[in-house]
C-alpha positions as semicolon CSV with decimal commas, in nm:
position;residue;x (nm);y (nm);z (nm)
1;M;7,172;5,508;10,068
2;I;6,918;5,383;9,816
3;N;7,186;5,205;9,607
4;V;7,410;5,084;9,889
5;I;7,441;4,706;9,893
6;R;7,649;4,446;10,075
7;R;7,895;4,233;9,885
8;R;7,719;3,920;10,009
9;Q;7,389;4,049;9,864
10;I;7,523;4,087;9,510
11;V;7,753;3,784;9,494
12;G;7,555;3,489;9,360
13;L;7,295;3,697;9,172
14;I;7,224;3,609;8,811
15;T;7,307;3,867;8,544
16;L;7,061;3,977;8,277
17;E;7,135;4,179;7,966
18;D;6,880;4,460;7,936
19;E;6,794;4,403;7,571
20;E;6,751;4,026;7,584
21;M;6,635;3,992;7,946
22;T;6,780;3,641;7,959
23;P;7,021;3,511;8,225
24;F;7,377;3,470;8,096
25;D;7,604;3,462;8,401
26;R;7,634;3,485;8,780
27;V;7,827;3,732;8,998
28;K;8,122;3,575;9,181
29;E;8,311;3,872;9,326
30;V;8,345;4,252;9,350
31;W;8,686;4,402;9,270
32;S;8,809;4,748;9,369
33;D;9,083;4,985;9,258
34;V;9,366;5,108;9,479
35;T;9,141;5,374;9,636
36;G;8,884;5,116;9,745
37;R;8,623;5,218;9,488
38;A;8,429;4,919;9,354
39;I;8,502;4,905;8,980
40;Y;8,450;4,553;8,846
41;L;8,215;4,262;8,892
42;A;8,376;3,924;8,835
43;C;8,149;3,652;8,698
44;T;8,195;3,293;8,589
45;Q;8,244;3,395;8,224
46;G;8,422;3,729;8,249
47;Y;8,437;4,075;8,403
48;A;8,240;4,398;8,374
49;R;8,286;4,755;8,485
50;L;8,028;4,866;8,737
51;Q;7,932;5,135;8,484
52;Q;7,782;4,860;8,268
53;V;7,530;4,781;8,543
54;S;7,194;4,945;8,479
55;D;7,010;4,814;8,784
56;V;7,032;4,573;9,077
57;S;6,726;4,398;9,215
58;P;6,709;4,151;9,504
59;D;6,723;3,871;9,247
60;A;6,940;3,989;8,956
61;V;7,197;4,231;8,815
62;F;7,092;4,404;8,491
63;T;7,363;4,515;8,248
64;Y;7,392;4,722;7,933
65;D;7,641;4,485;7,774
66;R;7,818;4,151;7,806
67;W;8,134;4,099;8,013
68;L;8,498;4,149;7,922
69;L;8,677;3,817;7,884
70;E;9,017;3,930;8,012
71;P;9,071;4,000;8,384
72;P;9,136;4,366;8,473
73;K;9,483;4,466;8,592
74;N;9,577;4,645;8,915
75;F;9,250;4,570;9,091
76;Y;9,192;4,398;9,422
77;R;8,958;4,143;9,566
78;L;8,868;4,306;9,899
79;H;8,696;4,008;10,057
80;R;8,926;3,838;10,312
81;L;9,204;4,100;10,281
82;A;9,398;4,150;10,605
83;V;9,340;4,459;10,819
84;D;9,668;4,622;10,933
85;L;9,745;4,898;11,180
86;P;9,996;5,173;11,085
87;A;10,254;4,995;11,304
88;G;10,219;4,684;11,090
89;N;10,013;4,466;11,324
90;T;9,748;4,252;11,154
91;L;9,429;4,258;11,359
92;G;9,177;4,082;11,138
93;W;9,028;4,062;10,791
94;I;8,749;4,202;10,573
95;D;8,443;3,980;10,607
96;D;8,206;4,193;10,396
97;F;8,167;4,550;10,272
98;L;7,901;4,802;10,169
99;F;7,927;5,001;9,846
100;D;7,710;5,208;9,614
101;W;7,654;4,989;9,308
102;Q;7,576;5,292;9,091
103;T;7,886;5,499;9,170
104;G;8,125;5,241;9,312
105;E;8,176;5,447;9,628
106;M;8,287;5,232;9,920
107;I;8,084;5,308;10,233
108;A;8,207;5,070;10,502
109;Y;8,391;4,746;10,565
110;I;8,262;4,473;10,794
111;V;8,575;4,347;10,968
112;A;8,628;4,034;11,176
113;G;8,900;3,893;11,398
114;E;9,080;4,053;11,691
115;I;8,985;4,402;11,569
116;A;8,615;4,322;11,620
117;A;8,648;4,149;11,957
118;P;8,504;4,442;12,161
119;F;8,190;4,435;11,942
120;G;8,132;4,062;11,910
121;E;8,221;3,875;11,592
122;R;8,223;4,173;11,351
123;A;8,256;4,552;11,352
124;V;8,197;4,838;11,108
125;L;8,504;5,019;10,974
126;W;8,425;5,334;10,775
127;A;8,586;5,364;10,432
128;E;8,738;5,704;10,513
129;D;8,941;5,538;10,790
130;V;9,141;5,334;10,536
131;Q;9,476;5,487;10,439
132;A;9,592;5,247;10,168
133;I;9,503;4,921;9,993
134;D;9,722;4,660;9,824
135;E;9,689;4,297;9,722
136;R;9,753;4,175;10,077
137;A;9,586;4,416;10,319
138;I;9,415;4,743;10,392
139;L;9,610;4,986;10,611
140;L;9,414;5,180;10,871
141;K;9,458;5,547;10,952
142;E;9,562;5,662;11,297
143;G;9,265;5,660;11,534
144;A;9,052;5,432;11,315
145;L;9,003;5,185;11,600
146;N;8,835;5,457;11,805
147;R;8,572;5,506;11,535
148;L;8,470;5,142;11,493
149;K;8,102;5,065;11,547
150;S;7,900;4,754;11,610
151;E;7,700;4,631;11,310
152;S;7,368;4,716;11,474
153;E;7,478;5,073;11,549
154;G;7,693;5,150;11,246
155;L;7,459;5,013;10,980
156;K;7,133;5,136;11,127
157;G;6,920;5,301;10,860
158;F;7,087;5,139;10,558
159;L;6,844;4,978;10,314
160;C;7,065;4,670;10,282
161;E;7,005;4,597;10,651
162;K;6,626;4,593;10,623
163;S;6,422;4,277;10,571
164;P;6,407;4,122;10,220
165;Q;6,037;4,212;10,198
166;V;6,104;4,579;10,276
167;R;6,394;4,591;10,028
168;K;6,174;4,446;9,755
169;L;5,899;4,698;9,827
170;V;6,147;4,988;9,819
171;K;6,263;4,857;9,482
172;R;5,906;4,829;9,355
173;I;5,819;5,182;9,467
174;S;6,139;5,321;9,314
175;D;6,075;5,144;8,983
176;R;5,726;5,295;8,960
177;L;5,866;5,638;9,043
178;D;6,098;5,603;8,746
179;Y;5,804;5,697;8,523
180;L;5,651;5,956;8,755
181;I;5,926;6,192;8,868
182;H;6,162;6,422;8,679
183;P;6,495;6,591;8,760
184;N;6,335;6,931;8,826
185;D;6,036;6,814;9,030
186;K;5,995;6,993;9,362
187;P;6,003;6,799;9,692
188;E;5,629;6,828;9,750
189;V;5,560;6,683;9,403
190;I;5,790;6,387;9,465
191;R;5,639;6,319;9,807
192;L;5,292;6,319;9,652
193;R;5,408;6,071;9,386
194;I;5,551;5,845;9,655
195;K;5,223;5,853;9,847
196;T;5,033;5,773;9,527
197;V;5,249;5,468;9,457
198;R;5,223;5,353;9,819
199;D;4,843;5,380;9,807
200;E;4,831;5,184;9,481
201;L;5,037;4,902;9,631
202;A;4,827;4,904;9,948
203;A;4,513;4,869;9,737
204;D;4,654;4,550;9,580
205;R;4,636;4,382;9,921
206;H;4,929;4,158;9,824
207;Y;5,176;4,318;10,062
208;D;5,225;4,323;10,436
209;N;5,102;4,661;10,561
210;N;5,386;4,705;10,809
211;A;5,652;4,626;10,550
212;L;5,487;4,859;10,298
213;A;5,468;5,140;10,555
214;E;5,837;5,094;10,642
215;A;5,935;5,093;10,275
216;A;5,731;5,407;10,203
217;V;5,889;5,592;10,497
218;F;6,236;5,497;10,373
219;V;6,160;5,621;10,022
220;Q;6,017;5,946;10,161
221;Q;6,338;5,999;10,358
222;Q;6,552;5,919;10,055
223;W;6,352;6,108;9,790
224;E;6,644;6,331;9,690
225;N;6,881;6,036;9,650
226;I;6,617;5,851;9,451
227;Q;6,567;6,147;9,220
228;H;6,943;6,174;9,158
229;S;6,972;5,798;9,113
230;L;6,696;5,784;8,852
231;T;6,851;6,078;8,668
232;R;7,196;5,914;8,662
233;R;7,047;5,585;8,546
234;K;6,874;5,754;8,252
235;E;7,190;5,945;8,162
236;W;7,400;5,628;8,171
237;A;7,144;5,441;7,961
238;K;7,157;5,716;7,697
239;S;7,537;5,719;7,708
240;S;7,549;5,342;7,664
241;L;7,309;5,352;7,369
242;D;7,508;5,635;7,207
243;A;7,830;5,438;7,248
244;A;7,671;5,126;7,097
245;W;7,541;5,330;6,803
246;Q;7,885;5,480;6,742
247;Q;8,032;5,129;6,731
248;I;7,774;5,026;6,473
249;I;7,822;5,323;6,239
250;S;8,202;5,310;6,266
251;K;8,218;4,955;6,128
């Protein structure tokens, strides 16, 4: 859950190219393929595959390369799509969604309208309860309504639901761990590294102790995901550099 983010948290962020570290665009939308996997980010000046994203902070999206200028084909804008039952009844719409920005995996949809009435204004619909997606609507599987959750219950424990201060501290701890942990490190080694980083931040006295404690607990609980995430990020960075080098030498 370390890389799971809400659509509303990434839309509006500035984009920075890793090499230049200068703002060049702003995220406008997240597009998915027919399976619901997030594939593209749409910006004011173009489009980019999610694979081009190297990192997402609370303030910016970092990319390996600039955007494509042409819009992708056969992809859908999920936000505001209708929500249909198998019988064809439309019960609401997608108000927001949660996805893993590193893999594109869709986690859950936040739905509104009649479908969410028993839970208040919105409800959580799990991605595995969606049968099909097209340009007009998502079609629910049989029994999906029985598995809806309230936002408070369904999204409990997700990093994207924590306070901005906690999210920033989790990001800061994770960034420091990038230089301290390795793919083959044992759990006890990683936990010690996390404690070391937490103690260093606590010594700075610039952070709220409660927020720092909450962030450290989250990172401890997610150490395996963090290790895998850092490994994938390094692999993708190497792959991107190799591809760029091949383009240079092939000219």
